[in-house]
PDB file of C-alpha atoms in Angstrom:
ATOM      1  CA  MET A1467      26.845  97.983 -14.905  1.00  0.00           C
ATOM      2  CA  ASP A1468      23.686  95.886 -15.353  1.00  0.00           C
ATOM      3  CA  ILE A1469      24.208  92.418 -13.872  1.00  0.00           C
ATOM      4  CA  ASP A1470      21.913  90.910 -16.524  1.00  0.00           C
ATOM      5  CA  LEU A1471      24.300  92.077 -19.243  1.00  0.00           C
ATOM      6  CA  LEU A1472      27.166  90.276 -17.530  1.00  0.00           C
ATOM      7  CA  LYS A1473      25.093  87.109 -17.023  1.00  0.00           C
ATOM      8  CA  THR A1474      24.224  87.126 -20.723  1.00  0.00           C
ATOM      9  CA  PHE A1475      27.871  87.649 -21.661  1.00  0.00           C
ATOM     10  CA  VAL A1476      29.011  84.723 -19.488  1.00  0.00           C
ATOM     11  CA  GLU A1477      26.291  82.450 -20.910  1.00  0.00           C
ATOM     12  CA  VAL A1478      27.282  83.269 -24.497  1.00  0.00           C
ATOM     13  CA  VAL A1479      30.896  82.492 -23.596  1.00  0.00           C
ATOM     14  CA  ARG A1480      29.824  79.183 -22.061  1.00  0.00           C
ATOM     15  CA  THR A1481      27.632  78.058 -24.974  1.00  0.00           C
ATOM     16  CA  ARG A1482      29.507  79.827 -27.811  1.00  0.00           C
ATOM     17  CA  HIS A1483      26.077  80.301 -29.361  1.00  0.00           C
ATOM     18  CA  PHE A1484      23.582  83.177 -29.105  1.00  0.00           C
ATOM     19  CA  GLY A1485      20.591  80.887 -29.667  1.00  0.00           C
ATOM     20  CA  LYS A1486      21.587  78.374 -26.988  1.00  0.00           C
ATOM     21  CA  ALA A1487      22.344  81.204 -24.562  1.00  0.00           C
ATOM     22  CA  ALA A1488      18.864  82.603 -25.221  1.00  0.00           C
ATOM     23  CA  GLU A1489      17.268  79.207 -24.467  1.00  0.00           C
ATOM     24  CA  ASN A1490      19.199  78.842 -21.208  1.00  0.00           C
ATOM     25  CA  LEU A1491      18.324  82.375 -20.102  1.00  0.00           C
ATOM     26  CA  TYR A1492      14.653  82.070 -21.185  1.00  0.00           C
ATOM     27  CA  ILE A1493      14.825  85.141 -23.404  1.00  0.00           C
ATOM     28  CA  THR A1494      14.780  85.657 -27.162  1.00  0.00           C
ATOM     29  CA  GLN A1495      17.898  85.520 -29.304  1.00  0.00           C
ATOM     30  CA  SER A1496      17.357  89.149 -30.304  1.00  0.00           C
ATOM     31  CA  ALA A1497      17.360  90.078 -26.598  1.00  0.00           C
ATOM     32  CA  VAL A1498      20.714  88.302 -26.186  1.00  0.00           C
ATOM     33  CA  SER A1499      22.152  90.206 -29.154  1.00  0.00           C
ATOM     34  CA  PHE A1500      20.786  93.494 -27.797  1.00  0.00           C
ATOM     35  CA  ARG A1501      22.302  92.913 -24.339  1.00  0.00           C
ATOM     36  CA  ILE A1502      25.705  92.081 -25.812  1.00  0.00           C
ATOM     37  CA  ARG A1503      25.594  95.235 -27.958  1.00  0.00           C
ATOM     38  CA  GLN A1504      24.684  97.259 -24.867  1.00  0.00           C
ATOM     39  CA  LEU A1505      27.620  95.805 -22.961  1.00  0.00           C
ATOM     40  CA  GLU A1506      30.012  96.410 -25.856  1.00  0.00           C
ATOM     41  CA  GLN A1507      28.806 100.003 -26.257  1.00  0.00           C
ATOM     42  CA  GLY A1508      29.150 100.652 -22.538  1.00  0.00           C
ATOM     43  CA  LEU A1509      32.711  99.321 -22.494  1.00  0.00           C
ATOM     44  CA  GLY A1510      33.661 100.759 -25.891  1.00  0.00           C
ATOM     45  CA  VAL A1511      35.088  97.460 -27.193  1.00  0.00           C
ATOM     46  CA  ASN A1512      34.018  94.411 -29.186  1.00  0.00           C
ATOM     47  CA  LEU A1513      33.711  91.352 -26.970  1.00  0.00           C
ATOM     48  CA  PHE A1514      33.152  88.663 -29.604  1.00  0.00           C
ATOM     49  CA  ILE A1515      34.408  87.768 -33.054  1.00  0.00           C
ATOM     50  CA  ARG A1516      31.192  86.737 -34.799  1.00  0.00           C
ATOM     51  CA  GLN A1517      31.571  84.139 -37.520  1.00  0.00           C
ATOM     52  CA  ARG A1518      28.995  81.632 -38.710  1.00  0.00           C
ATOM     53  CA  ASN A1519      28.828  78.804 -36.145  1.00  0.00           C
ATOM     54  CA  ASN A1520      32.052  80.061 -34.597  1.00  0.00           C
ATOM     55  CA  ILE A1521      31.791  82.702 -31.868  1.00  0.00           C
ATOM     56  CA  GLN A1522      35.134  83.539 -30.263  1.00  0.00           C
ATOM     57  CA  LEU A1523      36.159  85.991 -27.560  1.00  0.00           C
ATOM     58  CA  THR A1524      38.240  89.007 -28.476  1.00  0.00           C
ATOM     59  CA  ALA A1525      41.197  89.976 -26.271  1.00  0.00           C
ATOM     60  CA  PRO A1526      39.017  92.482 -24.324  1.00  0.00           C
ATOM     61  CA  GLY A1527      36.386  89.759 -23.956  1.00  0.00           C
ATOM     62  CA  GLU A1528      38.969  87.395 -22.474  1.00  0.00           C
ATOM     63  CA  ARG A1529      39.945  90.043 -19.938  1.00  0.00           C
ATOM     64  CA  LEU A1530      36.331  90.807 -19.040  1.00  0.00           C
ATOM     65  CA  LEU A1531      35.355  87.175 -18.390  1.00  0.00           C
ATOM     66  CA  PRO A1532      36.988  86.614 -14.949  1.00  0.00           C
ATOM     67  CA  HIS A1533      35.712  90.003 -13.748  1.00  0.00           C
ATOM     68  CA  ALA A1534      32.185  89.190 -14.916  1.00  0.00           C
ATOM     69  CA  GLN A1535      32.258  85.811 -13.181  1.00  0.00           C
ATOM     70  CA  MET A1536      33.543  87.395  -9.967  1.00  0.00           C
ATOM     71  CA  ILE A1537      30.851  90.110 -10.025  1.00  0.00           C
ATOM     72  CA  ILE A1538      28.060  87.585 -10.633  1.00  0.00           C
ATOM     73  CA  THR A1539      29.280  85.270  -7.874  1.00  0.00           C
ATOM     74  CA  GLY A1540      29.710  88.200  -5.490  1.00  0.00           C
ATOM     75  CA  MET A1541      26.204  89.458  -6.212  1.00  0.00           C
ATOM     76  CA  GLN A1542      24.714  86.009  -5.612  1.00  0.00           C
ATOM     77  CA  ARG A1543      26.496  85.716  -2.282  1.00  0.00           C
ATOM     78  CA  ALA A1544      25.485  89.248  -1.303  1.00  0.00           C
ATOM     79  CA  LYS A1545      21.802  88.408  -1.889  1.00  0.00           C
ATOM     80  CA  VAL A1546      22.075  85.327   0.292  1.00  0.00           C
ATOM     81  CA  ASP A1547      23.946  87.227   3.011  1.00  0.00           C
ATOM     82  CA  VAL A1548      21.302  89.959   3.110  1.00  0.00           C
ATOM     83  CA  ALA A1549      18.485  87.391   3.212  1.00  0.00           C
ATOM     84  CA  LEU A1550      20.183  85.634   6.140  1.00  0.00           C
ATOM     85  CA  ALA A1551      20.853  88.814   8.118  1.00  0.00           C
ATOM     86  CA  ASP A1552      17.553  88.775  10.011  1.00  0.00           C
ATOM     87  CA  ASN A1553      18.195  85.260  11.292  1.00  0.00           C
ATOM     88  CA  MET A1554      21.804  85.999  12.275  1.00  0.00           C
ATOM     89  CA  HIS A1555      22.975  82.932  10.336  1.00  0.00           C
ATOM     90  CA  LYS A1556      26.468  82.466   9.004  1.00  0.00           C
ATOM     91  CA  GLN A1557      27.114  81.299   5.468  1.00  0.00           C
ATOM     92  CA  ILE A1558      29.914  79.082   4.180  1.00  0.00           C
ATOM     93  CA  CYS A1559      30.461  78.465   0.498  1.00  0.00           C
ATOM     94  CA  LEU A1560      31.996  75.023  -0.089  1.00  0.00           C
ATOM     95  CA  ALA A1561      33.186  73.642  -3.428  1.00  0.00           C
ATOM     96  CA  GLY A1562      34.590  70.346  -4.593  1.00  0.00           C
ATOM     97  CA  THR A1563      35.735  69.042  -7.935  1.00  0.00           C
ATOM     98  CA  PRO A1564      33.315  66.562  -9.599  1.00  0.00           C
ATOM     99  CA  ASN A1565      35.433  63.565  -8.620  1.00  0.00           C
ATOM    100  CA  VAL A1566      35.741  64.728  -5.018  1.00  0.00           C
ATOM    101  CA  TRP A1567      31.948  64.969  -4.796  1.00  0.00           C
ATOM    102  CA  ASP A1568      31.534  61.501  -6.309  1.00  0.00           C
ATOM    103  CA  ALA A1569      34.184  59.781  -4.244  1.00  0.00           C
ATOM    104  CA  PHE A1570      34.023  61.572  -0.891  1.00  0.00           C
ATOM    105  CA  LEU A1571      31.896  64.654  -0.221  1.00  0.00           C
ATOM    106  CA  GLN A1572      28.521  63.137  -1.097  1.00  0.00           C
ATOM    107  CA  PHE A1573      28.988  60.662   1.751  1.00  0.00           C
ATOM    108  CA  GLY A1574      29.646  63.346   4.363  1.00  0.00           C
ATOM    109  CA  ILE A1575      27.540  66.355   3.421  1.00  0.00           C
ATOM    110  CA  THR A1576      24.564  65.298   5.571  1.00  0.00           C
ATOM    111  CA  ASN A1577      26.828  65.009   8.637  1.00  0.00           C
ATOM    112  CA  ILE A1578      28.142  68.509   8.018  1.00  0.00           C
ATOM    113  CA  VAL A1579      24.674  70.021   7.669  1.00  0.00           C
ATOM    114  CA  SER A1580      23.361  68.355  10.843  1.00  0.00           C
ATOM    115  CA  ALA A1581      26.471  69.295  12.867  1.00  0.00           C
ATOM    116  CA  MET A1582      26.330  73.003  11.914  1.00  0.00           C
ATOM    117  CA  PRO A1583      22.695  74.042  12.469  1.00  0.00           C
ATOM    118  CA  GLY A1584      23.411  77.781  12.621  1.00  0.00           C
ATOM    119  CA  VAL A1585      25.234  77.853   9.305  1.00  0.00           C
ATOM    120  CA  SER A1586      23.793  78.234   5.827  1.00  0.00           C
ATOM    121  CA  LEU A1587      25.890  76.010   3.563  1.00  0.00           C
ATOM    122  CA  VAL A1588      26.287  76.658  -0.150  1.00  0.00           C
ATOM    123  CA  ALA A1589      27.707  73.552  -1.864  1.00  0.00           C
ATOM    124  CA  GLU A1590      28.946  73.767  -5.455  1.00  0.00           C
ATOM    125  CA  VAL A1591      30.884  71.793  -8.045  1.00  0.00           C
ATOM    126  CA  LYS A1592      33.937  73.700  -9.293  1.00  0.00           C
ATOM    127  CA  ALA A1593      37.001  72.801 -11.317  1.00  0.00           C
ATOM    128  CA  GLN A1594      40.422  72.885  -9.643  1.00  0.00           C
ATOM    129  CA  GLN A1595      41.631  76.139 -11.205  1.00  0.00           C
ATOM    130  CA  GLU A1596      38.329  77.933 -10.691  1.00  0.00           C
ATOM    131  CA  SER A1597      38.232  76.898  -7.039  1.00  0.00           C
ATOM    132  CA  THR A1598      41.717  78.302  -6.449  1.00  0.00           C
ATOM    133  CA  ARG A1599      40.811  81.575  -8.164  1.00  0.00           C
ATOM    134  CA  LEU A1600      37.599  81.963  -6.152  1.00  0.00           C
ATOM    135  CA  LEU A1601      39.433  81.259  -2.890  1.00  0.00           C
ATOM    136  CA  LEU A1602      41.904  84.023  -3.674  1.00  0.00           C
ATOM    137  CA  GLU A1603      39.059  86.384  -4.619  1.00  0.00           C
ATOM    138  CA  ARG A1604      37.310  85.564  -1.290  1.00  0.00           C
ATOM    139  CA  THR A1605      34.091  84.493  -3.061  1.00  0.00           C
ATOM    140  CA  LEU A1606      34.631  80.869  -2.006  1.00  0.00           C
ATOM    141  CA  ASP A1607      35.321  79.858   1.590  1.00  0.00           C
ATOM    142  CA  LEU A1608      36.527  76.266   1.347  1.00  0.00           C
ATOM    143  CA  ALA A1609      37.610  73.971  -1.490  1.00  0.00           C
ATOM    144  CA  VAL A1610      38.005  70.187  -1.272  1.00  0.00           C
ATOM    145  CA  LEU A1611      40.507  68.882  -3.819  1.00  0.00           C
ATOM    146  CA  PHE A1612      42.699  65.960  -4.851  1.00  0.00           C
ATOM    147  CA  ASP A1613      45.562  68.209  -6.030  1.00  0.00           C
ATOM    148  CA  PRO A1614      46.388  70.863  -3.401  1.00  0.00           C
ATOM    149  CA  PRO A1615      46.989  74.402  -4.700  1.00  0.00           C
ATOM    150  CA  LYS A1616      50.483  75.714  -4.044  1.00  0.00           C
ATOM    151  CA  VAL A1617      49.608  79.306  -3.176  1.00  0.00           C
ATOM    152  CA  ASP A1618      51.031  81.137  -0.161  1.00  0.00           C
ATOM    153  CA  GLU A1619      47.754  82.915   0.634  1.00  0.00           C
ATOM    154  CA  LEU A1620      45.919  79.628   1.166  1.00  0.00           C
ATOM    155  CA  VAL A1621      45.924  77.223   4.089  1.00  0.00           C
ATOM    156  CA  VAL A1622      46.045  73.645   2.781  1.00  0.00           C
ATOM    157  CA  LYS A1623      45.401  70.564   4.930  1.00  0.00           C
ATOM    158  CA  ARG A1624      45.280  66.845   4.138  1.00  0.00           C
ATOM    159  CA  ILE A1625      42.075  65.377   5.544  1.00  0.00           C
ATOM    160  CA  CYS A1626      42.011  61.731   4.462  1.00  0.00           C
ATOM    161  CA  GLU A1627      43.197  59.035   2.061  1.00  0.00           C
ATOM    162  CA  LEU A1628      40.819  57.257  -0.345  1.00  0.00           C
ATOM    163  CA  PRO A1629      41.673  53.769  -1.643  1.00  0.00           C
ATOM    164  CA  ILE A1630      41.259  53.513  -5.429  1.00  0.00           C
ATOM    165  CA  ILE A1631      40.830  49.917  -6.490  1.00  0.00           C
ATOM    166  CA  PRO A1632      40.604  47.991  -9.799  1.00  0.00           C
ATOM    167  CA  VAL A1633      37.053  46.773 -10.401  1.00  0.00           C
ATOM    168  CA  SER A1634      35.398  44.970 -13.285  1.00  0.00           C
ATOM    169  CA  ALA A1635      31.935  43.940 -14.396  1.00  0.00           C
ATOM    170  CA  PHE A1636      33.399  40.600 -15.478  1.00  0.00           C
ATOM    171  CA  GLU A1637      33.870  37.951 -12.796  1.00  0.00           C
ATOM    172  CA  ALA A1638      36.729  36.337 -14.732  1.00  0.00           C
ATOM    173  CA  ALA A1639      38.767  39.570 -14.871  1.00  0.00           C
ATOM    174  CA  ASN A1640      42.392  39.254 -13.765  1.00  0.00           C
ATOM    175  CA  SER A1641      45.751  40.957 -14.249  1.00  0.00           C
ATOM    176  CA  GLU A1642      46.116  39.350 -17.690  1.00  0.00           C
ATOM    177  CA  ASN A1643      42.919  40.761 -19.218  1.00  0.00           C
ATOM    178  CA  PHE A1644      41.980  43.746 -17.009  1.00  0.00           C
ATOM    179  CA  PHE A1645      43.134  46.344 -19.567  1.00  0.00           C
ATOM    180  CA  ASP A1646      41.993  44.417 -22.647  1.00  0.00           C
ATOM    181  CA  ASN A1647      38.279  44.125 -21.943  1.00  0.00           C
ATOM    182  CA  GLN A1648      36.669  47.587 -22.273  1.00  0.00           C
ATOM    183  CA  TYR A1649      39.017  49.327 -19.838  1.00  0.00           C
ATOM    184  CA  VAL A1650      37.811  52.810 -18.828  1.00  0.00           C
ATOM    185  CA  TYR A1651      40.505  55.288 -17.795  1.00  0.00           C
ATOM    186  CA  VAL A1652      39.414  57.794 -15.138  1.00  0.00           C
ATOM    187  CA  ASP A1653      41.563  60.856 -14.520  1.00  0.00           C
ATOM    188  CA  TRP A1654      41.960  60.919 -10.744  1.00  0.00           C
ATOM    189  CA  GLY A1655      44.501  63.737 -10.847  1.00  0.00           C
ATOM    190  CA  THR A1656      48.207  64.262 -11.382  1.00  0.00           C
ATOM    191  CA  SER A1657      49.646  61.727  -8.948  1.00  0.00           C
ATOM    192  CA  PHE A1658      47.275  59.009 -10.177  1.00  0.00           C
ATOM    193  CA  SER A1659      48.240  59.683 -13.802  1.00  0.00           C
ATOM    194  CA  LEU A1660      51.928  59.351 -12.969  1.00  0.00           C
ATOM    195  CA  TRP A1661      51.345  56.128 -11.005  1.00  0.00           C
ATOM    196  CA  HIS A1662      49.187  54.680 -13.790  1.00  0.00           C
ATOM    197  CA  ALA A1663      51.766  55.444 -16.482  1.00  0.00           C
ATOM    198  CA  ARG A1664      54.541  53.895 -14.397  1.00  0.00           C
ATOM    199  CA  GLU A1665      52.647  50.736 -13.408  1.00  0.00           C
ATOM    200  CA  PHE A1666      50.851  49.938 -16.640  1.00  0.00           C
ATOM    201  CA  ASN A1667      53.086  51.162 -19.440  1.00  0.00           C
ATOM    202  CA  GLY A1668      52.703  49.107 -22.628  1.00  0.00           C
ATOM    203  CA  HIS A1669      49.040  48.178 -22.341  1.00  0.00           C
ATOM    204  CA  ALA A1670      46.551  48.911 -25.102  1.00  0.00           C
ATOM    205  CA  PRO A1671      44.897  52.371 -25.093  1.00  0.00           C
ATOM    206  CA  PRO A1672      41.733  52.622 -22.960  1.00  0.00           C
ATOM    207  CA  TYR A1673      38.364  51.813 -24.506  1.00  0.00           C
ATOM    208  CA  PHE A1674      37.012  55.048 -22.971  1.00  0.00           C
ATOM    209  CA  ARG A1675      38.423  58.042 -21.088  1.00  0.00           C
ATOM    210  CA  THR A1676      36.620  60.289 -18.637  1.00  0.00           C
ATOM    211  CA  SER A1677      37.422  62.821 -15.943  1.00  0.00           C
ATOM    212  CA  THR A1678      34.477  61.734 -13.775  1.00  0.00           C
ATOM    213  CA  GLY A1679      34.239  58.572 -11.714  1.00  0.00           C
ATOM    214  CA  ARG A1680      30.434  58.528 -11.787  1.00  0.00           C
ATOM    215  CA  ILE A1681      30.446  58.351 -15.594  1.00  0.00           C
ATOM    216  CA  ALA A1682      32.893  55.432 -15.524  1.00  0.00           C
ATOM    217  CA  LEU A1683      30.836  53.589 -12.921  1.00  0.00           C
ATOM    218  CA  ASP A1684      27.582  53.991 -14.860  1.00  0.00           C
ATOM    219  CA  LEU A1685      29.280  52.921 -18.088  1.00  0.00           C
ATOM    220  CA  ILE A1686      30.791  49.682 -16.812  1.00  0.00           C
ATOM    221  CA  LEU A1687      27.576  48.758 -15.001  1.00  0.00           C
ATOM    222  CA  LYS A1688      25.533  49.152 -18.186  1.00  0.00           C
ATOM    223  CA  CYS A1689      28.033  48.082 -20.866  1.00  0.00           C
ATOM    224  CA  GLY A1690      30.614  46.029 -19.018  1.00  0.00           C
ATOM    225  CA  GLY A1691      34.256  46.890 -18.565  1.00  0.00           C
ATOM    226  CA  SER A1692      36.809  47.703 -15.899  1.00  0.00           C
ATOM    227  CA  ALA A1693      38.194  50.815 -14.214  1.00  0.00           C
ATOM    228  CA  PHE A1694      40.017  52.193 -11.184  1.00  0.00           C
ATOM    229  CA  ILE A1695      37.344  53.637  -8.889  1.00  0.00           C
ATOM    230  CA  PRO A1696      37.417  54.686  -5.209  1.00  0.00           C
ATOM    231  CA  GLN A1697      36.349  51.837  -2.960  1.00  0.00           C
ATOM    232  CA  LEU A1698      33.744  53.994  -1.232  1.00  0.00           C
ATOM    233  CA  LEU A1699      32.023  54.749  -4.540  1.00  0.00           C
ATOM    234  CA  VAL A1700      31.666  51.096  -5.605  1.00  0.00           C
ATOM    235  CA  TRP A1701      31.157  49.391  -2.247  1.00  0.00           C
ATOM    236  CA  GLU A1702      27.430  48.785  -2.730  1.00  0.00           C
ATOM    237  CA  GLN A1703      27.998  47.288  -6.203  1.00  0.00           C
ATOM    238  CA  LEU A1704      30.736  45.025  -4.852  1.00  0.00           C
ATOM    239  CA  LYS A1705      28.439  43.766  -2.082  1.00  0.00           C
ATOM    240  CA  ALA A1706      25.635  43.166  -4.570  1.00  0.00           C
ATOM    241  CA  GLY A1707      27.883  41.211  -6.937  1.00  0.00           C
ATOM    242  CA  GLU A1708      27.400  43.738  -9.744  1.00  0.00           C
ATOM    243  CA  LEU A1709      31.141  44.452  -9.803  1.00  0.00           C
ATOM    244  CA  TYR A1710      34.226  42.478  -8.798  1.00  0.00           C
ATOM    245  CA  HIS A1711      37.412  43.626  -7.109  1.00  0.00           C
ATOM    246  CA  VAL A1712      40.312  42.431  -9.288  1.00  0.00           C
ATOM    247  CA  GLU A1713      42.726  41.785  -6.444  1.00  0.00           C
ATOM    248  CA  ASP A1714      45.774  40.727  -8.483  1.00  0.00           C
ATOM    249  CA  VAL A1715      45.935  44.135 -10.224  1.00  0.00           C
ATOM    250  CA  ALA A1716      47.883  46.841  -8.370  1.00  0.00           C
ATOM    251  CA  HIS A1717      45.828  49.491  -6.586  1.00  0.00           C
ATOM    252  CA  THR A1718      46.568  52.968  -5.272  1.00  0.00           C
ATOM    253  CA  SER A1719      44.985  55.765  -3.253  1.00  0.00           C
ATOM    254  CA  ARG A1720      44.445  59.509  -3.384  1.00  0.00           C
ATOM    255  CA  ASP A1721      44.909  62.047  -0.626  1.00  0.00           C
ATOM    256  CA  VAL A1722      42.059  64.524  -0.173  1.00  0.00           C
ATOM    257  CA  PHE A1723      42.909  68.123   0.759  1.00  0.00           C
ATOM    258  CA  VAL A1724      41.023  71.209   1.871  1.00  0.00           C
ATOM    259  CA  ALA A1725      42.086  74.773   1.166  1.00  0.00           C
ATOM    260  CA  TYR A1726      40.896  78.140   2.476  1.00  0.00           C
ATOM    261  CA  HIS A1727      42.235  81.702   2.555  1.00  0.00           C
ATOM    262  CA  ARG A1728      44.507  82.581   5.488  1.00  0.00           C
ATOM    263  CA  ASP A1729      42.608  85.810   6.104  1.00  0.00           C
ATOM    264  CA  ASN A1730      39.082  84.414   5.893  1.00  0.00           C
ATOM    265  CA  GLU A1731      37.038  86.084   8.636  1.00  0.00           C
ATOM    266  CA  GLN A1732      35.154  82.830   9.262  1.00  0.00           C
ATOM    267  CA  THR A1733      38.260  80.769  10.007  1.00  0.00           C
ATOM    268  CA  PRO A1734      36.859  79.242  13.255  1.00  0.00           C
ATOM    269  CA  LEU A1735      33.817  77.965  11.356  1.00  0.00           C
ATOM    270  CA  LEU A1736      36.008  76.678   8.556  1.00  0.00           C
ATOM    271  CA  GLU A1737      38.225  74.835  10.998  1.00  0.00           C
ATOM    272  CA  LYS A1738      35.135  73.206  12.531  1.00  0.00           C
ATOM    273  CA  LEU A1739      34.019  72.118   9.061  1.00  0.00           C
ATOM    274  CA  VAL A1740      37.500  70.757   8.296  1.00  0.00           C
ATOM    275  CA  ASN A1741      37.467  68.767  11.538  1.00  0.00           C
ATOM    276  CA  LEU A1742      34.080  67.290  10.600  1.00  0.00           C
ATOM    277  CA  LEU A1743      35.500  66.167   7.272  1.00  0.00           C
ATOM    278  CA  MET A1744      38.569  64.681   8.941  1.00  0.00           C
ATOM    279  CA  GLU A1745      36.375  62.793  11.425  1.00  0.00           C
ATOM    280  CA  LEU A1746      34.099  61.416   8.717  1.00  0.00           C
ATOM    281  CA  LYS A1747      33.930  57.680   9.317  1.00  0.00           C
ATOM    282  CA  ILE A1748      34.252  55.899   6.000  1.00  0.00           C
ATOM    283  CA  SER A1749      32.822  52.435   6.430  1.00  0.00           C
ATOM    284  CA  TYR A1750      33.220  49.503   4.047  1.00  0.00           C
ATOM    285  CA  LYS A1751      30.811  47.181   5.849  1.00  0.00           C
TER     286      LYS A1751
END
């Protein structure tokens, strides 16, 4: 099966638009349509329900999607592995959710790279569910997550705890007005959501909701407001007086976990990487 047909299929699924898929793939829209027809003819099924401005997957299309993603990822890793063979390098594919990258991994990735000179590191942003699936399919070596997957085939370890504190762009912010002055709710995972609902039940709905801490930080810096953000992510802004720690509002923390497959052939390397993450010195000075 032609890998380009699968890449085109996945891009159409992602954009839900043949024209946008064509732009992203740098080909014509007619070429996208032709590739999809080729794939459908080869499989003997229709993959999409085509309606004006509404492209939906058929049941066979839904079943093809995870296989197509796995094949594409496997092919990409195979190309890298072959290219590295002459230098006898090892490769580790590491993924973190967007919030984990914002709040933790970005501060330690340089230490990892410098401490593992013989290893080619592939670092990606992946959602929680996708990371778990890729770990089980052996196309991802290590995932860093806030919510640990409960799967027997995976080794899961807690590596650190991140303080999440209430901050505001307004110096006069306090427990009385924190949620009433452009409060931005950030989804820091299941345990945070439960804590937030328990501690702050009855307050007005948030001014803005986001699943990414970086978006919340940029928003309150430019437009004003308040949010719960990991201390490490806002430390520079607190020092510069651009944000204020609202100390009379309750704060919390999130545990950070790593997960990898029990039968991964690179387990010693993965354990070294995990130890580097656990030893990462988070400084608030």
